[in-house]
Short mmCIF file of C-alpha atoms in Angstrom, two decimals:
data_model
loop_
_atom_site.label_atom_id
_atom_site.label_comp_id
_atom_site.label_asym_id
_atom_site.label_seq_id
_atom_site.Cartn_x
_atom_site.Cartn_y
_atom_site.Cartn_z
CA MET A 26 23.50 3.38 20.87
CA PRO A 27 22.57 7.11 20.66
CA ARG A 28 20.66 8.47 18.09
CA LEU A 29 22.38 11.20 15.86
CA PRO A 30 20.46 14.46 15.79
CA VAL A 31 18.46 15.26 12.92
CA ALA A 32 17.66 18.77 11.43
CA ALA A 33 14.09 19.63 11.50
CA PRO A 34 12.32 19.30 8.29
CA THR A 35 12.18 22.43 6.18
CA ALA A 36 8.52 24.27 5.35
CA PRO A 37 7.68 23.74 1.52
CA HIS A 38 8.30 27.20 0.72
CA ALA A 39 10.16 28.71 3.35
CA THR A 40 12.88 31.33 2.57
CA ALA A 41 16.26 31.09 4.28
CA PRO A 42 17.37 34.10 5.94
CA LEU A 43 19.72 36.36 3.72
CA ASP A 44 23.03 37.16 5.06
CA PRO A 45 23.35 41.17 5.40
CA ALA A 46 26.56 40.67 3.62
CA ARG A 47 25.01 39.49 0.38
CA LEU A 48 23.26 42.83 -0.17
CA PRO A 49 24.46 44.68 -3.34
CA SER A 50 27.20 47.36 -2.73
CA VAL A 51 26.26 50.88 -2.89
CA ASP A 52 28.90 51.16 -6.12
CA ARG A 53 27.20 48.15 -7.67
CA LEU A 54 23.73 49.58 -7.45
CA LEU A 55 24.74 52.99 -8.78
CA GLN A 56 26.50 51.52 -11.75
CA SER A 57 23.27 49.26 -12.46
CA ALA A 58 21.43 50.30 -15.67
CA ALA A 59 18.29 50.53 -13.45
CA LEU A 60 19.59 53.43 -11.63
CA GLN A 61 20.88 55.60 -14.63
CA PRO A 62 17.65 57.52 -14.95
CA LEU A 63 17.30 58.14 -11.20
CA LEU A 64 20.94 59.60 -11.44
CA ALA A 65 20.00 61.64 -14.35
CA ASP A 66 16.89 63.07 -12.89
CA TYR A 67 17.99 63.74 -9.20
CA GLY A 68 21.68 63.76 -9.53
CA ARG A 69 24.51 61.55 -7.83
CA ILE A 70 24.44 62.90 -4.45
CA ALA A 71 20.54 62.40 -3.66
CA THR A 72 20.68 59.45 -5.30
CA THR A 73 23.67 57.85 -3.37
CA ASP A 74 22.01 59.03 -0.29
CA ALA A 75 18.70 57.27 -1.08
CA VAL A 76 20.59 54.07 -2.05
CA ARG A 77 22.41 54.00 1.44
CA GLN A 78 19.17 54.72 3.07
CA VAL A 79 17.56 51.69 1.57
CA LEU A 80 20.12 49.47 2.15
CA GLU A 81 20.44 50.29 5.68
CA GLU A 82 16.66 49.68 6.15
CA LEU A 83 17.40 45.92 4.52
CA ARG A 84 20.06 45.44 6.97
CA GLN A 85 18.03 46.40 9.92
CA GLN A 86 15.17 43.90 8.78
CA LEU A 87 17.73 41.23 8.53
CA ARG A 88 19.31 41.87 11.82
CA ALA A 89 16.15 41.54 13.34
CA GLY A 90 15.47 38.22 11.65
CA THR A 91 13.12 39.14 9.13
CA ALA A 92 13.43 36.79 6.25
CA LEU A 93 13.77 38.54 2.72
CA ALA A 94 13.13 36.59 -0.58
CA PRO A 95 15.88 37.02 -3.06
CA GLU A 96 13.56 38.96 -5.47
CA ALA A 97 13.00 41.38 -2.81
CA VAL A 98 16.72 42.57 -3.19
CA ALA A 99 17.07 42.21 -6.84
CA THR A 100 18.18 45.16 -8.44
CA ALA A 101 14.96 45.97 -9.98
CA ALA A 102 13.08 45.88 -6.61
CA LEU A 103 15.66 48.11 -5.09
CA ALA A 104 15.56 50.60 -7.91
CA ALA A 105 11.83 50.64 -7.26
CA GLN A 106 12.41 51.51 -3.54
CA ILE A 107 14.96 54.28 -4.10
CA SER A 108 12.68 55.64 -6.83
CA ARG A 109 9.91 56.00 -4.16
CA GLN A 110 12.53 57.54 -1.64
CA LEU A 111 13.75 60.14 -4.19
CA GLY A 112 10.09 61.00 -5.19
CA GLN A 113 9.11 61.64 -1.54
CA LEU A 114 12.47 63.75 -1.14
CA PHE A 115 12.08 65.67 -4.24
CA ALA A 116 8.03 66.14 -3.95
CA PRO A 117 6.90 69.79 -3.31
CA ARG A 118 5.51 70.11 0.32
CA LEU A 119 3.16 73.22 -0.83
CA ARG A 120 0.62 71.78 -3.13
CA SER A 121 -2.36 72.77 -5.00
CA VAL A 122 -5.55 71.53 -3.50
CA TYR A 123 -9.42 72.02 -4.45
CA ASN A 124 -10.94 73.96 -1.73
CA LEU A 125 -14.48 72.83 -1.33
CA THR A 126 -14.67 73.33 2.45
CA GLY A 127 -17.45 76.06 1.92
CA THR A 128 -14.91 78.69 3.42
CA VAL A 129 -13.44 81.14 0.65
CA LEU A 130 -10.82 82.86 2.74
CA HIS A 131 -9.68 79.53 4.40
CA THR A 132 -6.65 80.38 6.55
CA ASN A 133 -5.23 77.00 6.35
CA LEU A 134 -5.54 77.04 2.50
CA GLY A 135 -3.82 80.08 2.06
CA ARG A 136 -6.63 82.72 2.27
CA ALA A 137 -7.20 85.09 -0.73
CA LEU A 138 -6.55 83.70 -4.20
CA LEU A 139 -4.39 86.28 -6.21
CA PRO A 140 -5.91 87.94 -9.26
CA GLN A 141 -4.32 87.24 -12.74
CA ALA A 142 -2.90 90.64 -12.72
CA ALA A 143 -1.05 90.08 -9.45
CA VAL A 144 0.25 86.63 -10.64
CA ASP A 145 1.83 87.93 -13.88
CA ALA A 146 3.58 90.75 -11.83
CA VAL A 147 5.18 88.20 -9.21
CA VAL A 148 6.45 86.06 -12.12
CA GLN A 149 7.94 89.40 -13.66
CA ALA A 150 9.54 90.10 -10.06
CA LEU A 151 10.73 86.73 -9.90
CA THR A 152 12.90 86.67 -13.03
CA THR A 153 13.81 90.14 -13.50
CA PRO A 154 15.61 92.86 -11.46
CA ALA A 155 13.03 95.61 -10.17
CA ASN A 156 13.12 99.10 -8.84
CA LEU A 157 12.36 97.71 -5.23
CA GLU A 158 14.44 100.47 -3.48
CA TYR A 159 15.74 102.47 -6.53
CA ASP A 160 14.22 105.93 -7.48
CA LEU A 161 14.05 105.98 -11.24
CA ALA A 162 13.47 109.67 -11.33
CA THR A 163 16.72 110.83 -9.30
CA GLY A 164 18.91 107.51 -9.47
CA GLY A 165 19.15 107.37 -6.00
CA ARG A 166 18.01 105.25 -3.04
CA GLY A 167 14.32 104.74 -3.01
CA ASP A 168 11.56 103.68 -0.47
CA ARG A 169 9.83 100.58 -1.06
CA ASP A 170 6.69 101.92 0.56
CA ASP A 171 6.68 104.32 -2.69
CA LEU A 172 5.55 101.44 -4.84
CA VAL A 173 2.15 101.23 -3.11
CA GLU A 174 1.61 104.31 -0.69
CA ALA A 175 -0.16 106.57 -3.27
CA LEU A 176 -2.53 103.84 -4.13
CA ILE A 177 -3.30 102.88 -0.69
CA CYS A 178 -3.83 106.54 0.26
CA ARG A 179 -6.07 107.13 -2.74
CA LEU A 180 -8.18 104.16 -1.90
CA THR A 181 -8.51 104.95 1.88
CA GLY A 182 -8.40 108.68 2.29
CA ALA A 183 -5.43 108.40 4.53
CA GLU A 184 -2.59 110.83 4.45
CA ALA A 185 0.16 108.18 4.49
CA ALA A 186 0.65 104.31 4.62
CA THR A 187 3.38 101.63 5.06
CA VAL A 188 3.24 97.93 4.57
CA VAL A 189 4.54 95.00 6.80
CA ASN A 190 3.97 91.16 6.76
CA ASN A 191 0.62 90.66 8.34
CA ASN A 192 -1.76 92.64 10.38
CA ALA A 193 -0.52 91.12 13.68
CA ALA A 194 2.78 92.71 12.58
CA ALA A 195 1.15 95.91 11.91
CA VAL A 196 -0.39 96.23 15.20
CA LEU A 197 2.58 95.17 17.30
CA LEU A 198 4.56 97.68 15.32
CA THR A 199 2.02 100.62 15.92
CA LEU A 200 1.76 99.99 19.53
CA SER A 201 5.47 99.58 20.04
CA THR A 202 5.81 103.07 18.39
CA LEU A 203 2.97 105.09 19.75
CA ALA A 204 2.32 103.38 23.32
CA SER A 205 5.28 101.55 24.64
CA GLY A 206 5.84 101.64 28.27
CA LYS A 207 2.15 103.30 28.27
CA GLU A 208 -1.56 102.55 28.84
CA VAL A 209 -3.55 101.59 26.04
CA VAL A 210 -7.64 101.67 26.71
CA VAL A 211 -9.58 98.96 25.08
CA SER A 212 -13.15 97.81 25.32
CA ARG A 213 -13.27 94.06 27.24
CA GLY A 214 -15.69 93.09 24.50
CA GLU A 215 -12.72 93.43 21.95
CA LEU A 216 -9.87 91.71 23.21
CA VAL A 217 -10.01 89.21 20.25
CA GLU A 218 -8.09 85.79 19.89
CA ILE A 219 -6.90 85.46 16.37
CA GLY A 220 -5.72 81.94 14.67
CA GLY A 221 -3.20 79.98 16.81
CA ALA A 222 -4.24 81.25 20.17
CA PHE A 223 -2.69 84.76 19.23
CA ARG A 224 -4.64 87.28 21.21
CA ILE A 225 -4.63 91.25 21.38
CA PRO A 226 -3.67 91.23 24.85
CA ASP A 227 -0.54 89.15 24.15
CA ILE A 228 0.51 91.55 21.28
CA MET A 229 0.10 94.52 23.65
CA GLY A 230 2.49 92.91 26.02
CA ARG A 231 5.20 92.18 23.51
CA ALA A 232 4.90 95.93 22.30
CA GLY A 233 5.68 96.91 25.96
CA CYS A 234 2.14 98.58 26.53
CA LYS A 235 -0.28 98.29 29.66
CA LEU A 236 -3.66 96.90 28.62
CA VAL A 237 -6.66 99.03 30.27
CA GLU A 238 -9.66 96.99 29.88
CA VAL A 239 -12.97 98.91 29.90
CA GLY A 240 -16.75 98.24 29.94
CA THR A 241 -17.83 94.71 29.96
CA THR A 242 -18.02 91.61 27.58
CA ASN A 243 -21.26 92.70 26.08
CA ARG A 244 -21.66 96.45 26.96
CA THR A 245 -19.11 99.21 26.76
CA HIS A 246 -20.22 103.01 26.92
CA ALA A 247 -18.21 106.30 26.17
CA ARG A 248 -17.97 106.86 29.98
CA ASP A 249 -16.07 103.95 30.27
CA TYR A 250 -13.37 105.19 27.83
CA GLU A 251 -13.68 108.62 29.71
CA GLY A 252 -13.17 107.40 33.07
CA ALA A 253 -10.07 105.03 32.13
CA ILE A 254 -7.87 107.85 30.79
CA THR A 255 -4.92 109.14 33.07
CA ALA A 256 -1.67 110.54 32.75
CA ASP A 257 -0.13 107.27 31.64
CA THR A 258 -2.56 106.91 28.79
CA ALA A 259 -1.26 106.63 25.35
CA LEU A 260 -3.73 106.10 23.08
CA LEU A 261 -7.49 104.61 22.92
CA MET A 262 -7.90 101.55 20.69
CA LYS A 263 -10.82 99.90 18.87
CA VAL A 264 -10.54 96.27 17.75
CA HIS A 265 -13.04 95.13 15.09
CA THR A 266 -14.33 91.99 16.10
CA SER A 267 -14.33 90.28 12.89
CA ASN A 268 -14.20 86.64 13.72
CA TYR A 269 -17.00 86.70 16.04
CA ALA A 270 -20.12 88.37 17.00
CA ILE A 271 -21.85 89.22 20.28
CA GLN A 272 -25.65 89.33 20.10
CA GLY A 273 -28.58 90.24 22.19
CA PHE A 274 -28.07 92.70 24.99
CA THR A 275 -25.20 94.55 23.70
CA LYS A 276 -23.58 97.95 23.27
CA SER A 277 -20.35 99.40 21.63
CA VAL A 278 -19.16 103.00 21.16
CA PRO A 279 -18.74 104.08 17.48
CA ASP A 280 -15.42 104.91 16.00
CA ALA A 281 -16.16 108.50 15.80
CA GLU A 282 -17.27 109.06 19.37
CA VAL A 283 -14.24 107.08 20.59
CA THR A 284 -12.01 109.62 18.40
CA THR A 285 -13.77 112.62 19.80
CA ILE A 286 -12.98 111.27 23.59
CA ALA A 287 -9.21 110.80 22.55
CA HIS A 288 -8.70 113.79 20.78
CA ALA A 289 -10.15 115.72 23.54
CA LYS A 290 -7.46 114.50 25.76
CA ASP A 291 -4.76 114.98 23.03
CA LEU A 292 -4.46 111.43 22.48
CA GLN A 293 -4.43 109.33 19.46
CA MET A 294 -7.08 106.80 18.40
CA VAL A 295 -5.95 103.49 16.91
CA VAL A 296 -8.50 100.92 15.12
CA ASP A 297 -7.33 97.49 14.26
CA LEU A 298 -9.66 96.86 11.18
CA GLY A 299 -8.47 93.16 10.86
CA SER A 300 -10.07 91.92 7.52
CA GLY A 301 -10.07 95.56 6.02
CA THR A 302 -12.42 95.88 3.12
CA LEU A 303 -11.65 98.86 0.55
CA VAL A 304 -15.03 98.79 -0.82
CA ASP A 305 -18.84 98.67 0.30
CA LEU A 306 -19.57 95.01 -0.22
CA ARG A 307 -23.45 95.78 -0.57
CA GLN A 308 -23.23 97.15 -3.97
CA TRP A 309 -22.87 93.26 -4.81
CA GLY A 310 -25.61 92.06 -2.50
CA LEU A 311 -23.00 91.05 0.30
CA PRO A 312 -23.41 92.03 3.97
CA HIS A 313 -21.95 95.50 4.92
CA GLU A 314 -18.32 95.22 6.45
CA VAL A 315 -16.86 98.73 7.66
CA THR A 316 -14.57 100.11 4.99
CA VAL A 317 -10.76 101.42 5.78
CA ARG A 318 -12.19 104.87 4.47
CA GLU A 319 -15.36 104.86 6.72
CA THR A 320 -12.71 104.35 9.51
CA ILE A 321 -10.42 107.32 8.30
CA ASP A 322 -13.45 109.22 7.85
CA ALA A 323 -14.47 108.83 11.58
CA GLY A 324 -11.41 110.27 12.75
CA ALA A 325 -9.10 107.30 13.27
CA ASP A 326 -5.27 108.40 13.58
CA VAL A 327 -3.93 105.12 12.55
CA VAL A 328 -5.93 102.15 11.03
CA THR A 329 -4.28 98.71 10.49
CA PHE A 330 -5.78 95.72 8.32
CA SER A 331 -4.92 92.72 6.57
CA GLY A 332 -3.92 92.25 2.65
CA ASP A 333 -4.96 88.78 2.05
CA LYS A 334 -8.46 88.72 3.59
CA LEU A 335 -11.40 90.90 2.04
CA LEU A 336 -8.72 93.13 0.09
CA GLY A 337 -7.99 89.97 -2.30
CA GLY A 338 -4.31 90.37 -2.17
CA PRO A 339 -1.05 88.63 -0.71
CA GLN A 340 -0.54 88.46 2.93
CA ALA A 341 0.44 92.04 4.28
CA GLY A 342 -0.22 94.09 7.20
CA ILE A 343 -1.04 97.52 5.95
CA ILE A 344 -0.85 100.59 8.10
CA VAL A 345 -2.55 103.79 7.29
CA GLY A 346 -3.23 107.05 9.02
CA LYS A 347 -1.91 110.52 9.87
CA LYS A 348 1.45 111.46 8.00
CA GLU A 349 3.45 112.24 11.27
CA LEU A 350 2.34 109.01 12.81
CA ILE A 351 3.03 106.84 10.01
CA ALA A 352 6.60 108.62 9.54
CA LYS A 353 7.26 107.68 13.48
CA ILE A 354 6.08 103.92 12.78
CA LYS A 355 8.40 103.58 9.50
CA LYS A 356 11.40 105.18 11.75
CA HIS A 357 10.98 102.42 14.51
CA PRO A 358 13.67 99.82 14.51
CA MET A 359 11.17 96.70 14.35
CA LYS A 360 10.03 98.04 11.00
CA ARG A 361 13.05 96.81 9.29
CA ALA A 362 12.41 93.17 10.76
CA LEU A 363 8.70 93.06 9.58
CA ARG A 364 9.17 94.65 6.31
CA VAL A 365 7.84 92.93 3.15
CA GLY A 366 9.72 91.56 0.30
CA LYS A 367 9.50 92.34 -3.46
CA LEU A 368 7.24 89.43 -4.24
CA THR A 369 4.38 90.83 -1.46
CA LEU A 370 4.79 94.49 -3.13
CA ALA A 371 4.91 93.25 -6.65
CA ALA A 372 1.34 91.23 -5.75
CA LEU A 373 -0.01 93.96 -3.96
CA GLU A 374 0.19 96.88 -6.38
CA PRO A 375 -1.72 95.50 -9.22
CA THR A 376 -4.40 93.96 -6.84
CA LEU A 377 -4.88 97.70 -5.39
CA ARG A 378 -4.93 99.12 -8.98
CA LEU A 379 -7.85 96.71 -9.85
CA TYR A 380 -9.96 99.14 -7.35
CA LEU A 381 -9.39 102.06 -9.47
CA HIS A 382 -11.86 100.35 -12.02
CA PRO A 383 -14.57 99.42 -9.76
CA GLU A 384 -17.05 98.70 -12.39
CA ALA A 385 -14.90 95.50 -13.47
CA LEU A 386 -13.73 94.55 -9.74
CA ALA A 387 -16.13 91.47 -9.48
CA GLN A 388 -14.99 89.92 -12.48
CA ASN A 389 -11.20 90.67 -11.88
CA LEU A 390 -10.40 90.37 -8.34
CA THR A 391 -10.70 86.64 -7.66
CA THR A 392 -11.93 86.79 -3.85
CA LEU A 393 -15.02 89.16 -4.83
CA ARG A 394 -15.62 86.78 -8.01
CA LEU A 395 -15.91 83.88 -5.74
CA PHE A 396 -18.03 85.61 -3.08
CA THR A 397 -20.56 86.67 -5.88
CA ARG A 398 -20.93 83.48 -7.80
CA PRO A 399 -24.46 83.02 -8.83
CA GLN A 400 -25.77 80.22 -7.07
CA ALA A 401 -27.44 79.01 -10.28
CA ASP A 402 -24.27 78.25 -11.43
CA MET A 403 -23.05 76.08 -8.58
CA ARG A 404 -26.21 74.31 -8.80
CA ALA A 405 -25.84 73.38 -12.42
CA GLN A 406 -22.13 72.63 -11.77
CA ALA A 407 -23.35 69.98 -8.87
CA GLU A 408 -25.85 68.32 -11.27
CA GLN A 409 -23.15 67.79 -13.91
CA LEU A 410 -20.49 66.26 -11.15
CA ALA A 411 -22.96 64.17 -8.98
CA PRO A 412 -23.29 61.43 -11.69
CA MET A 413 -19.89 61.29 -12.47
CA LEU A 414 -18.72 60.98 -8.81
CA GLN A 415 -21.43 58.52 -8.13
CA HIS A 416 -20.34 56.21 -10.91
CA ALA A 417 -16.59 56.68 -9.84
CA LEU A 418 -17.54 55.78 -6.00
CA GLY A 419 -19.91 53.01 -6.90
CA ALA A 420 -22.90 51.59 -5.51
CA SER A 421 -21.67 51.68 -1.81
CA TRP A 422 -22.10 55.25 -1.71
CA THR A 423 -24.99 57.84 -2.31
CA VAL A 424 -23.84 61.55 -4.08
CA ASP A 425 -26.67 64.05 -3.65
CA THR A 426 -26.92 67.52 -4.97
CA ALA A 427 -27.72 69.94 -1.93
CA GLU A 428 -28.16 73.58 -1.17
CA LEU A 429 -25.65 74.90 0.92
CA HIS A 430 -24.33 77.77 2.61
CA SER A 431 -20.48 79.24 2.27
CA GLN A 432 -18.60 81.50 4.55
CA ILE A 433 -16.52 84.20 3.68
CA GLY A 434 -14.03 82.95 6.47
CA SER A 435 -10.81 84.42 8.09
CA GLY A 436 -12.50 86.26 10.52
CA ALA A 437 -14.59 88.27 8.35
CA LEU A 438 -18.17 88.48 8.72
CA PRO A 439 -18.37 85.52 10.98
CA VAL A 440 -22.52 85.33 10.96
CA ASP A 441 -23.25 85.96 7.18
CA ASN A 442 -23.43 82.96 4.77
CA LEU A 443 -23.48 82.78 1.16
CA PRO A 444 -26.23 80.80 -0.78
CA SER A 445 -24.41 78.02 -2.40
CA TRP A 446 -24.73 74.65 -3.98
CA GLY A 447 -22.59 71.48 -3.90
CA LEU A 448 -22.31 67.68 -3.34
CA GLN A 449 -23.61 65.72 -0.46
CA ILE A 450 -21.87 62.08 -0.16
CA TYR A 451 -22.70 59.45 2.63
CA PRO A 452 -22.55 55.49 2.78
CA ALA A 453 -25.41 53.69 1.22
CA SER A 454 -25.22 51.61 4.29
CA GLY A 455 -25.50 53.08 7.75
CA LYS A 456 -23.03 50.85 9.24
CA GLN A 457 -19.81 52.44 10.49
CA ALA A 458 -20.87 55.57 8.67
CA GLY A 459 -18.22 57.49 10.55
CA ARG A 460 -15.27 55.38 9.76
CA GLN A 461 -16.18 55.07 6.12
CA LEU A 462 -16.62 58.95 5.72
CA GLN A 463 -13.19 59.34 7.25
CA GLN A 464 -11.80 56.73 4.86
CA LEU A 465 -13.31 58.66 1.97
CA GLU A 466 -11.94 62.00 3.23
CA ALA A 467 -8.59 60.59 3.39
CA ARG A 468 -8.99 59.01 -0.21
CA LEU A 469 -9.67 62.49 -1.34
CA ARG A 470 -6.92 64.11 0.35
CA ALA A 471 -4.48 61.55 -1.22
CA LEU A 472 -5.37 62.43 -4.73
CA PRO A 473 -2.60 64.11 -7.00
CA ARG A 474 -4.35 67.21 -6.38
CA PRO A 475 -6.07 66.91 -2.99
CA ILE A 476 -9.86 67.58 -2.60
CA ILE A 477 -10.60 69.10 0.60
CA GLY A 478 -14.28 68.76 2.00
CA ARG A 479 -16.15 69.13 5.22
CA LEU A 480 -17.41 66.15 7.29
CA HIS A 481 -20.74 67.17 8.91
CA ASP A 482 -24.01 65.34 10.05
CA ASP A 483 -22.76 61.78 8.75
CA ALA A 484 -21.87 63.14 5.26
CA LEU A 485 -18.95 64.73 3.35
CA TRP A 486 -19.83 67.86 1.81
CA LEU A 487 -18.24 69.40 -1.30
CA ASP A 488 -19.41 73.02 -1.56
CA LEU A 489 -18.57 74.17 -5.15
CA ARG A 490 -18.46 77.95 -4.70
CA CYS A 491 -14.27 77.77 -4.81
CA LEU A 492 -14.53 75.33 -7.91
CA GLU A 493 -14.46 77.69 -11.08
CA ALA A 494 -14.88 76.61 -14.63
CA GLY A 495 -11.23 76.89 -15.52
CA ALA A 496 -10.60 73.76 -12.90
CA LEU A 497 -13.48 71.69 -13.58
CA ASP A 498 -11.63 69.26 -16.38
CA GLY A 499 -8.84 68.74 -13.80
CA PHE A 500 -11.39 67.98 -10.92
CA ILE A 501 -13.34 65.62 -12.96
CA ALA A 502 -10.35 63.95 -14.27
CA GLN A 503 -9.42 62.54 -10.99
CA PHE A 504 -12.43 61.00 -10.31
CA PHE A 505 -11.55 57.35 -11.80
CA LEU A 506 -8.68 57.26 -9.43
CA LEU A 507 -11.48 56.76 -6.83
CA ARG A 508 -12.60 53.72 -8.15
CA THR A 509 -12.09 50.31 -6.43
CA ASP A 510 -10.79 48.34 -9.09
CA GLY A 511 -7.20 47.46 -8.98
CA ALA A 512 -6.14 49.19 -11.92
CA ALA A 513 -7.43 52.65 -10.89
CA GLN A 514 -5.79 52.22 -7.32
CA ALA A 515 -2.44 51.39 -9.04
CA HIS A 516 -2.54 54.31 -11.05
CA MET A 517 -3.63 56.32 -8.17
CA THR A 518 -0.57 55.01 -6.29
CA ASP A 519 1.87 55.62 -9.25
CA ALA A 520 0.36 59.26 -9.51
CA GLN A 521 1.44 60.40 -5.70
CA PRO A 522 4.50 62.67 -5.56
#
């Protein structure tokens, strides 16, 4: 007699696959008490989209044969998933971080921090109408450059000025106006590449100019400029090599001498100053960087520089020079495409005004204040923080105080360092040190306000130059989130936006 088939025995705690049709409907979830706070906080449209997305992900898992326990599709569990989806959707992508890299003007972290006067002006411009292009004296249309031109000219000695969205745009607009279709003579040693593989020769090409290189990488003489001038030459150009330095057997031609050569042939002399400082930094014990006024005094017809580097203001490209040349530049059709908005001007004007009170500049201009922080202050800060961070990380890590050297950054004074102090963190055990350090760095970046340090020489370095006293309490408050116990980890997860 044939034996009847017998069902295979079921594992003691196996979960039977859930039918996708048994998932709750969108409407049922939206009507549940668990989702009412989400509807109030995020709105019906966004919450409904999140519900559909979570349910669709579950359906795909079920179709793939994944077994889901009933509690995984309970209303409370689904509400938690939906809440996470909405939290990620509404979380800001531009977030505050602690810059402990040792680079003050860090391009990837936003360069210069605005002084409080600029912050207040931007808030006002955001919330009230303003005379951006309105002449209050005549009641007619105004020029937005008028808001800052007189200040810029007073501080630089230039006859006129205009502002665009960054220094690359300033160079592009200047060359397009003064040299399109003609030759521009530049020293081979000054054909710099700035961030993002953006090169001076490329900018010249986009401006419609023909680049004429003179000299060699390390040595350029006056005769090189003189010999390159032809009937097709529009101008001679100097580019400040602010993001690197050539040392040793070198030679360059001073701005004043290049200006003399250009003017003798009725040509303009243009200087791309890059980081562009308005004051002599030596008065605060910092390395000298050529100022805009020095460049104008050397006879340059047009000078371009950045607003968010050594100047300490918002991202902007500032063009100064002879009145008739600035007037031509402002009339170029590209000027409108490159002009700045009210927020940039609102931040730039009060930043420039700080320079009218040089005695208080090191206190009021955030960038200069960070450059000039006493090393003793940072050392005291490091000695205060080291035991706290050691307690938070536990015995598997060693936290030491260390003398460091910060850098100015963003292409300014590339070989000059600022004496600093900070923390050196390394694994107590040397096993898999590289991997452990990468994991720790990731944990710091995952904090509610990420801490950005620097990996170097088998250690994680936290340079304290940019950690001012006002930010210290918030910085310390995050330390317990680095503990390895479950409560701290759970809190850390909940704190993520």
